[in-house]
Amino acid sequence: MVLLNPSNQENGLNALRSAADIAPVERVRGTETGNVSELLERPDVSVLFEELGAAVVEVRPEQRHALVTAAEAEPSIIAAEPERMVYALPITTPQQAPTEFFPAYRSDEDVVARHTRAEVAAVQGPAWDEQQWTWGLQAIRANLSSLTGRDVKIAVLDTGVDTDHPDLAGRIEATASFVPGEIVADGHGHGTHCIGTAAGPAHPQQGPRYGVACEARILAAKVLSNTGSGTDGQILAGMAWAVARGARVISMSLGGPVQPGELFPQTYEKLAQRALERGTVIVAAAGNDSRRPPTIAPVGRPANCPSILAVAAIDKGLTPAFFSNGGINGQGGEINIAAPGWQVRSAAPGGGYQSMGGTSMATPHVAGVLALLAQANPNASAADLVASLKSGTFPLTQPLRDIGAGLLQAP
């Protein structure tokens, strides 16, 4: 991944061509989707997302050192980092334990094996009355808000969406798949669930209301495959598309683990800064690698970027969920806010519903509330929205390391 000075992209590309013999560059402009996913897969092509000034460049292994050296020497190249994998971050609830799972994804069989029944029961918390509203919407007081997020665009970068779900059909403004060989249809369930939480309807076909911003406009970008994994390049493609589409909020319930002391990725940080300048706030899942109380893992990437809001998960007892990562690393690796992330009911592919848990489930709650704030303050800058979000939180007794500014609250 290479980040370029937006006003001087050609100098940077020319330096990489001459020093490291990078593959020829294909340019992606604005809301183009076309064959972007295929371009990202081709070993003979580099891809430049012009509006954000970010590129995914192909270089032969023996030229990697030359590329890094050229990047350090060329002023118009701001950052150059290896492309990595990212993953969806759910933890399914016990009644729906999966039959298979992918890296960075823990099944409940694994969770229960590591914890006593009493510990798992503890996170159930009080018995919330969920006849009309999910416990999560009640915890963030969305049930008391008159705002709906009307006409505010929320982009969810995930495993796609069930475009035929009766609760979501007609609400989806645009879709795009950046996963090679896969259409936007959600073959996993994670993306549909997250979209439902952020922007599900006021009156779902069945059960309690589960969506925060019930009249927001949905932009669904498939950046993770049906098995829940993707590359940084696919994420960058989705970010560029969402910003060009005018998203006020980008919700990313995805990421990868980092080590204690590891710095945030510069490319994501600079892109988040550029998105903020254009009025777009990015929120991301903090990660599910902790096994509390003894083990608290650091906030994963890209949520560990200073300009991306890192979202922790709380359980029904309004305490940090045992899997939720914490602010172990400084310089952006802090938790910014906490939201409901255990036994969260939302939409599922095929027109149904399911309950899931994880910081993935907490993140779209925050995206939905940002849409409410944007509706209430249509001329607010992205920085203003973030300030309003943090100042409106409900204080909890847990450390800042675990909950950031506090419990998310709807305006």
GROMACS .gro file of N, CA and C in nm, residues 28-34 36 49 51-52 153-157 172-178 184 218-223 234-247 250:
model
  135
   28VAL      N    1  -0.843   0.436  -1.079
   28VAL     CA    2  -0.985   0.425  -1.041
   28VAL      C    3  -1.029   0.563  -0.995
   29ARG      N    4  -1.136   0.612  -1.056
   29ARG     CA    5  -1.183   0.748  -1.027
   29ARG      C    6  -1.323   0.745  -0.966
   30GLY      N    7  -1.344   0.830  -0.867
   30GLY     CA    8  -1.478   0.853  -0.812
   30GLY      C    9  -1.549   0.726  -0.770
   31THR      N   10  -1.671   0.711  -0.819
   31THR     CA   11  -1.755   0.599  -0.777
   31THR      C   12  -1.740   0.478  -0.869
   32GLU      N   13  -1.640   0.476  -0.953
   32GLU     CA   14  -1.618   0.361  -1.041
   32GLU      C   15  -1.606   0.234  -0.959
   33THR      N   16  -1.668   0.128  -1.006
   33THR     CA   17  -1.648  -0.002  -0.943
   33THR      C   18  -1.598  -0.103  -1.047
   34GLY      N   19  -1.668  -0.104  -1.162
   34GLY     CA   20  -1.625  -0.184  -1.277
   34GLY      C   21  -1.554  -0.312  -1.242
   36VAL      N   22  -1.272  -0.338  -1.054
   36VAL     CA   23  -1.171  -0.306  -0.953
   36VAL      C   24  -1.126  -0.432  -0.879
   49PHE      N   25  -0.620   0.468  -0.651
   49PHE     CA   26  -0.748   0.532  -0.621
   49PHE      C   27  -0.722   0.682  -0.615
   51GLU      N   28  -0.883   0.974  -0.607
   51GLU     CA   29  -0.939   1.076  -0.517
   51GLU      C   30  -0.875   1.074  -0.379
   52LEU      N   31  -0.839   0.956  -0.331
   52LEU     CA   32  -0.777   0.947  -0.199
   52LEU      C   33  -0.625   0.947  -0.206
  153LYS      N   34  -2.618   0.930   0.460
  153LYS     CA   35  -2.562   0.809   0.400
  153LYS      C   36  -2.465   0.739   0.495
  154ILE      N   37  -2.495   0.612   0.522
  154ILE     CA   38  -2.406   0.527   0.601
  154ILE      C   39  -2.349   0.420   0.508
  155ALA      N   40  -2.219   0.412   0.499
  155ALA     CA   41  -2.154   0.307   0.421
  155ALA      C   42  -2.105   0.198   0.515
  156VAL      N   43  -2.143   0.074   0.488
  156VAL     CA   44  -2.098  -0.040   0.567
  156VAL      C   45  -2.007  -0.125   0.479
  157LEU      N   46  -1.880  -0.136   0.519
  157LEU     CA   47  -1.781  -0.215   0.445
  157LEU      C   48  -1.770  -0.350   0.514
  172ILE      N   49  -3.159   0.046   0.029
  172ILE     CA   50  -3.019   0.040  -0.013
  172ILE      C   51  -2.999   0.127  -0.137
  173GLU      N   52  -2.921   0.232  -0.120
  173GLU     CA   53  -2.902   0.327  -0.229
  173GLU      C   54  -2.804   0.277  -0.334
  174ALA      N   55  -2.698   0.211  -0.290
  174ALA     CA   56  -2.597   0.163  -0.385
  174ALA      C   57  -2.521   0.047  -0.323
  175THR      N   58  -2.474  -0.042  -0.409
  175THR     CA   59  -2.390  -0.153  -0.364
  175THR      C   60  -2.270  -0.166  -0.457
  176ALA      N   61  -2.165  -0.228  -0.406
  176ALA     CA   62  -2.047  -0.257  -0.487
  176ALA      C   63  -1.973  -0.372  -0.422
  177SER      N   64  -1.920  -0.462  -0.504
  177SER     CA   65  -1.837  -0.570  -0.453
  177SER      C   66  -1.693  -0.549  -0.500
  178PHE      N   67  -1.602  -0.554  -0.405
  178PHE     CA   68  -1.460  -0.544  -0.435
  178PHE      C   69  -1.388  -0.676  -0.406
  184VAL      N   70  -2.234  -0.885  -0.465
  184VAL     CA   71  -2.251  -0.819  -0.336
  184VAL      C   72  -2.336  -0.901  -0.239
  218ILE      N   73  -2.848   0.360   0.277
  218ILE     CA   74  -2.748   0.256   0.296
  218ILE      C   75  -2.659   0.242   0.173
  219LEU      N   76  -2.528   0.246   0.196
  219LEU     CA   77  -2.429   0.213   0.093
  219LEU      C   78  -2.359   0.085   0.140
  220ALA      N   79  -2.372  -0.021   0.063
  220ALA     CA   80  -2.316  -0.151   0.103
  220ALA      C   81  -2.200  -0.188   0.013
  221ALA      N   82  -2.080  -0.193   0.070
  221ALA     CA   83  -1.961  -0.232  -0.006
  221ALA      C   84  -1.913  -0.367   0.044
  222LYS      N   85  -1.905  -0.463  -0.046
  222LYS     CA   86  -1.853  -0.594  -0.009
  222LYS      C   87  -1.702  -0.592  -0.023
  223VAL      N   88  -1.633  -0.594   0.092
  223VAL     CA   89  -1.487  -0.592   0.093
  223VAL      C   90  -1.430  -0.718   0.157
  234GLN      N   91  -0.875  -0.431  -0.082
  234GLN     CA   92  -1.021  -0.431  -0.095
  234GLN      C   93  -1.085  -0.329  -0.001
  235ILE      N   94  -1.028  -0.315   0.119
  235ILE     CA   95  -1.080  -0.216   0.214
  235ILE      C   96  -1.060  -0.075   0.159
  236LEU      N   97  -0.940  -0.047   0.106
  236LEU     CA   98  -0.913   0.086   0.049
  236LEU      C   99  -1.008   0.116  -0.065
  237ALA      N  100  -1.034   0.016  -0.148
  237ALA     CA  101  -1.129   0.034  -0.259
  237ALA      C  102  -1.267   0.072  -0.207
  238GLY      N  103  -1.312   0.003  -0.102
  238GLY     CA  104  -1.442   0.035  -0.044
  238GLY      C  105  -1.446   0.172   0.019
  239MET      N  106  -1.337   0.211   0.086
  239MET     CA  107  -1.331   0.344   0.146
  239MET      C  108  -1.339   0.452   0.040
  240ALA      N  109  -1.262   0.435  -0.068
  240ALA     CA  110  -1.262   0.535  -0.175
  240ALA      C  111  -1.401   0.548  -0.237
  241TRP      N  112  -1.467   0.435  -0.258
  241TRP     CA  113  -1.601   0.434  -0.316
  241TRP      C  114  -1.700   0.504  -0.224
  242ALA      N  115  -1.692   0.475  -0.094
  242ALA     CA  116  -1.786   0.532   0.002
  242ALA      C  117  -1.769   0.684   0.014
  243VAL      N  118  -1.644   0.730   0.018
  243VAL     CA  119  -1.619   0.874   0.027
  243VAL      C  120  -1.670   0.943  -0.099
  244ALA      N  121  -1.644   0.883  -0.216
  244ALA     CA  122  -1.690   0.943  -0.341
  244ALA      C  123  -1.841   0.945  -0.350
  245ARG      N  124  -1.907   0.851  -0.284
  245ARG     CA  125  -2.054   0.844  -0.282
  245ARG      C  126  -2.116   0.941  -0.182
  246GLY      N  127  -2.033   1.010  -0.105
  246GLY     CA  128  -2.085   1.108  -0.010
  246GLY      C  129  -2.128   1.051   0.123
  247ALA      N  130  -2.069   0.938   0.164
  247ALA     CA  131  -2.104   0.881   0.294
  247ALA      C  132  -2.060   0.975   0.406
  250ILE      N  133  -1.859   0.584   0.766
  250ILE     CA  134  -1.815   0.456   0.714
  250ILE      C  135  -1.798   0.363   0.834
   0.00000   0.00000   0.00000
